[in-house]
PDB file of C-alpha atoms in Angstrom:
ATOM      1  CA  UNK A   1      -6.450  25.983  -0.722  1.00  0.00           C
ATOM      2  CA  UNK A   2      -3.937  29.386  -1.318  1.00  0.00           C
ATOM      3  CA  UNK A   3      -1.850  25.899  -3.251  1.00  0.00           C
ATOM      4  CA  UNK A   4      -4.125  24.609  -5.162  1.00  0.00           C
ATOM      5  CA  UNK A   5      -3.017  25.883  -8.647  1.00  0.00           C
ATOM      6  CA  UNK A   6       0.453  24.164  -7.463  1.00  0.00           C
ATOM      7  CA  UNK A   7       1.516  20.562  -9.296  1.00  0.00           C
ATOM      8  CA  UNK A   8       0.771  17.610  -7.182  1.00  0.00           C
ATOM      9  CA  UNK A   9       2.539  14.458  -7.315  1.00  0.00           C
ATOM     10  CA  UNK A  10       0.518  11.406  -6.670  1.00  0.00           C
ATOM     11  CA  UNK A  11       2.046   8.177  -5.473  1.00  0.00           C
ATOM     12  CA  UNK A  12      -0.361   5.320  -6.537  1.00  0.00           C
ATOM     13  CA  UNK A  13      -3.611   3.361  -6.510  1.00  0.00           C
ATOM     14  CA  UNK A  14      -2.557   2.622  -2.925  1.00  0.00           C
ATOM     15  CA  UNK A  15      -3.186   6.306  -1.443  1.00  0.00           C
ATOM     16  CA  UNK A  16      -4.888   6.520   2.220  1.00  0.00           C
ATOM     17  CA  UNK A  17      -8.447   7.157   1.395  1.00  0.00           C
ATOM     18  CA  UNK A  18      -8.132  10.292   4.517  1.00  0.00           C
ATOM     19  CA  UNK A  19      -5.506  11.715   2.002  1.00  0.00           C
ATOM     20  CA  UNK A  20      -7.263  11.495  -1.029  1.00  0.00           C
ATOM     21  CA  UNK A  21     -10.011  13.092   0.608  1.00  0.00           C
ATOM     22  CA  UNK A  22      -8.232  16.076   1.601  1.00  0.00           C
ATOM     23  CA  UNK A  23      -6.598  16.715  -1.778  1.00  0.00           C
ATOM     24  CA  UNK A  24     -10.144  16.832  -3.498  1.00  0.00           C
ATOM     25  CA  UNK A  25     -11.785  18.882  -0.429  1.00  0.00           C
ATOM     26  CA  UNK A  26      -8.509  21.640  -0.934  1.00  0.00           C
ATOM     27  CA  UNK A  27      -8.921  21.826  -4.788  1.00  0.00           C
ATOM     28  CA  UNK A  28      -5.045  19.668  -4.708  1.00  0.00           C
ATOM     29  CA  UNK A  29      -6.081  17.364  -8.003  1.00  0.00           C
ATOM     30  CA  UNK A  30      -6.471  19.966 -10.932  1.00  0.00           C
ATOM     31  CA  UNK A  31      -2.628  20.268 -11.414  1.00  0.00           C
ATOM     32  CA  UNK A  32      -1.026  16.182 -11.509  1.00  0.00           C
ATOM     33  CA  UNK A  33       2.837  17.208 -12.169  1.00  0.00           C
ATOM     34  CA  UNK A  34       3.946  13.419 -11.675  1.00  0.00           C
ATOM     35  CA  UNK A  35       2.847   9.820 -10.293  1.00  0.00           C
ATOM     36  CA  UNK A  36       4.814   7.168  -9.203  1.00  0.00           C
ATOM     37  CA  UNK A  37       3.615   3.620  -7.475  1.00  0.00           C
ATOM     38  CA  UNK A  38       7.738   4.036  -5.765  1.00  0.00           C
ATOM     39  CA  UNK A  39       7.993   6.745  -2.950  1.00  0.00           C
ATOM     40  CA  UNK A  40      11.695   6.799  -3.470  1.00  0.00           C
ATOM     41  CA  UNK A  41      10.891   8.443  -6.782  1.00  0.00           C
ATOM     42  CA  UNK A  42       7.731  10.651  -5.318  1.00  0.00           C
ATOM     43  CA  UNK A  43      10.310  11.965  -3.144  1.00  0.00           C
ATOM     44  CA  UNK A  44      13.125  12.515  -5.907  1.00  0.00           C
ATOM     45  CA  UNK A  45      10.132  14.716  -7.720  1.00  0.00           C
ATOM     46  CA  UNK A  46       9.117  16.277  -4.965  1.00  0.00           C
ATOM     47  CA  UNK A  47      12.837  17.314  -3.847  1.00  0.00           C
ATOM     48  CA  UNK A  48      13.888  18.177  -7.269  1.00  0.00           C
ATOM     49  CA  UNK A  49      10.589  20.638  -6.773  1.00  0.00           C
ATOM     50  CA  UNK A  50       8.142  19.085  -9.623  1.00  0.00           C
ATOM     51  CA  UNK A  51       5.417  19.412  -6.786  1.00  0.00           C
ATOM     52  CA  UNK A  52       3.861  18.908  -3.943  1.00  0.00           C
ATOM     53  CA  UNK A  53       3.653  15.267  -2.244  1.00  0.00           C
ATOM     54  CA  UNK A  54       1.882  13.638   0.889  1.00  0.00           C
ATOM     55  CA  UNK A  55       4.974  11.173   1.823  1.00  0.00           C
ATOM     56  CA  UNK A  56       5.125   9.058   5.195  1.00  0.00           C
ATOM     57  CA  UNK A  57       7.213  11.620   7.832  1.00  0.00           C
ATOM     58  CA  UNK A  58       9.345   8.922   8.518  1.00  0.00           C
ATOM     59  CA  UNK A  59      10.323   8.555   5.063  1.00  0.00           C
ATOM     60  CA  UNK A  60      11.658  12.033   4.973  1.00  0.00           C
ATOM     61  CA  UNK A  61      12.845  12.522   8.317  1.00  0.00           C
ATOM     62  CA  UNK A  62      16.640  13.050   6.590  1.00  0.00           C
ATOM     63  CA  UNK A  63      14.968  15.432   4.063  1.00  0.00           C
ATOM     64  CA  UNK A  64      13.139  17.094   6.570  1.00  0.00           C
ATOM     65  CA  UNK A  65      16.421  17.451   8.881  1.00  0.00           C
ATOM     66  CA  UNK A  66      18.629  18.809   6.327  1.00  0.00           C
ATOM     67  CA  UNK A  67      15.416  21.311   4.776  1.00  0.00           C
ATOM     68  CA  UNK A  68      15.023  19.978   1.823  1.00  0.00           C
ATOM     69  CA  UNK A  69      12.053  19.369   2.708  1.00  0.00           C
ATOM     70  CA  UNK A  70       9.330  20.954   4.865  1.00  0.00           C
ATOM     71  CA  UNK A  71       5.767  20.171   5.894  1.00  0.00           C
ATOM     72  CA  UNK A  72       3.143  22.554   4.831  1.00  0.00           C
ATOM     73  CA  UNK A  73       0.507  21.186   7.270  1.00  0.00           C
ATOM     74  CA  UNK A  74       0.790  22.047  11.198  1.00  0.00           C
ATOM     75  CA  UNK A  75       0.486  19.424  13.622  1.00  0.00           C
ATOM     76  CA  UNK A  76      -3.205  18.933  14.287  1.00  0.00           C
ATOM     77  CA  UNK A  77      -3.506  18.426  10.231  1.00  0.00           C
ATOM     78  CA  UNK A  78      -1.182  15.833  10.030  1.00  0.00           C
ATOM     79  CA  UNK A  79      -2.825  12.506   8.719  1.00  0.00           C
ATOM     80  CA  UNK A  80      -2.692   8.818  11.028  1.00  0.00           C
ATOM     81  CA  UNK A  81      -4.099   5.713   9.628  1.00  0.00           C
ATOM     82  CA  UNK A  82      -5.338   2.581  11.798  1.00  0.00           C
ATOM     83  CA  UNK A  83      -3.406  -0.289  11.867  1.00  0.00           C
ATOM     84  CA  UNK A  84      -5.207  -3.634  12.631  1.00  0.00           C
ATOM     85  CA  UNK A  85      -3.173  -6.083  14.073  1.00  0.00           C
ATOM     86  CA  UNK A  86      -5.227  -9.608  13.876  1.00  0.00           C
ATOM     87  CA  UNK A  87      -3.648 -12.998  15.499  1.00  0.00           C
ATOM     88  CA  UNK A  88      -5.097 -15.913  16.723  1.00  0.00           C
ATOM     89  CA  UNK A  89      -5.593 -16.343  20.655  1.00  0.00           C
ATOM     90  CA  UNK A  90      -4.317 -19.145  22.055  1.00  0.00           C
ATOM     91  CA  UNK A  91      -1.912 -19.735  19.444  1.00  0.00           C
ATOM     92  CA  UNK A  92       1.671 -21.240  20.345  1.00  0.00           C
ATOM     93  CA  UNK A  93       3.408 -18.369  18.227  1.00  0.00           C
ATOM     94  CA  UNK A  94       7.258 -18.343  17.711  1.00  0.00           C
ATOM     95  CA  UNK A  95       9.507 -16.474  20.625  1.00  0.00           C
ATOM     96  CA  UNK A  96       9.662 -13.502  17.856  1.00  0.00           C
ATOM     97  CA  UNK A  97       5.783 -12.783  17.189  1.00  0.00           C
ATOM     98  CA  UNK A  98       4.953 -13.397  20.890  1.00  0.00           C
ATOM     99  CA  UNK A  99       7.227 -10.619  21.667  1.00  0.00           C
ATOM    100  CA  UNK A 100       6.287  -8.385  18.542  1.00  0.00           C
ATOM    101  CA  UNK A 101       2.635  -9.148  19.468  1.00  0.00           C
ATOM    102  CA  UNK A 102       3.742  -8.060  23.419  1.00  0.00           C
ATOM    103  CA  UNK A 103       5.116  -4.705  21.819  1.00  0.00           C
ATOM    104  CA  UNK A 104       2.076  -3.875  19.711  1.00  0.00           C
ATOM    105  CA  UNK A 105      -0.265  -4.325  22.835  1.00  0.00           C
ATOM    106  CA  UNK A 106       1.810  -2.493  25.063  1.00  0.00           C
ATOM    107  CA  UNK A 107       2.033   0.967  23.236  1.00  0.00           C
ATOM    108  CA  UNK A 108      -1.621   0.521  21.479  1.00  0.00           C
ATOM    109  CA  UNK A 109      -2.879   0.513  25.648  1.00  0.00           C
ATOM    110  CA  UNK A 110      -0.402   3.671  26.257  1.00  0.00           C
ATOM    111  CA  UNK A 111      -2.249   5.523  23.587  1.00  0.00           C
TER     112      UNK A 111
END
């Protein structure tokens, strides 16, 4: 909220619903200082400073590292989305998507 007169850059039609929530709950829509479908050029804006951006942490993880970029939410407001992983059981797969599939299921049951 203490950002909300601060320029937002929006990245798409294909925004997380759970972030474009938050950004009309904190009052983060009234300034739009750029838009771009390509995150490469969300984060260009955002590190040449045009505004603020929600952009994937591994994106930015060089950014991040070197400071020119930081995150302004804490840990427990950091955003997740569900991933549905859908195959057919039974199915004689290929070597590689038995053992993708075999990866998935092993850290989804970890979590």
């Amino acid at each position: 909220e203490d950002l909300s007169d601060s320029g937002v850059i929006l990245t798409g039609g294909d925004e997380p619903d759970i972030i474009s929530k938050y950004r009309l709950e904190h009052g983060l829509d009234r300034i739009v200082a750029g838009q771009s479908d390509f995150l490469d050029e969300a984060k260009r804006l955002t590190v040449q400073g045009v505004g603020i951006c929600f952009l994937p942490k591994p994106f930015v993880l060089k950014e991040l590292k070197s400071g020119e970029l930081w995150s302004l939410l804490s840990q427990s407001q950091l955003f997740s989305s569900d991933i549905y992983l859908i195959s057919m059981p039974g199915n004689q797969a290929q070597l590689t998507a038995r053992l993708f599939l075999s990866v998935v299921q092993s850290k989804s049951s970890t979590q």
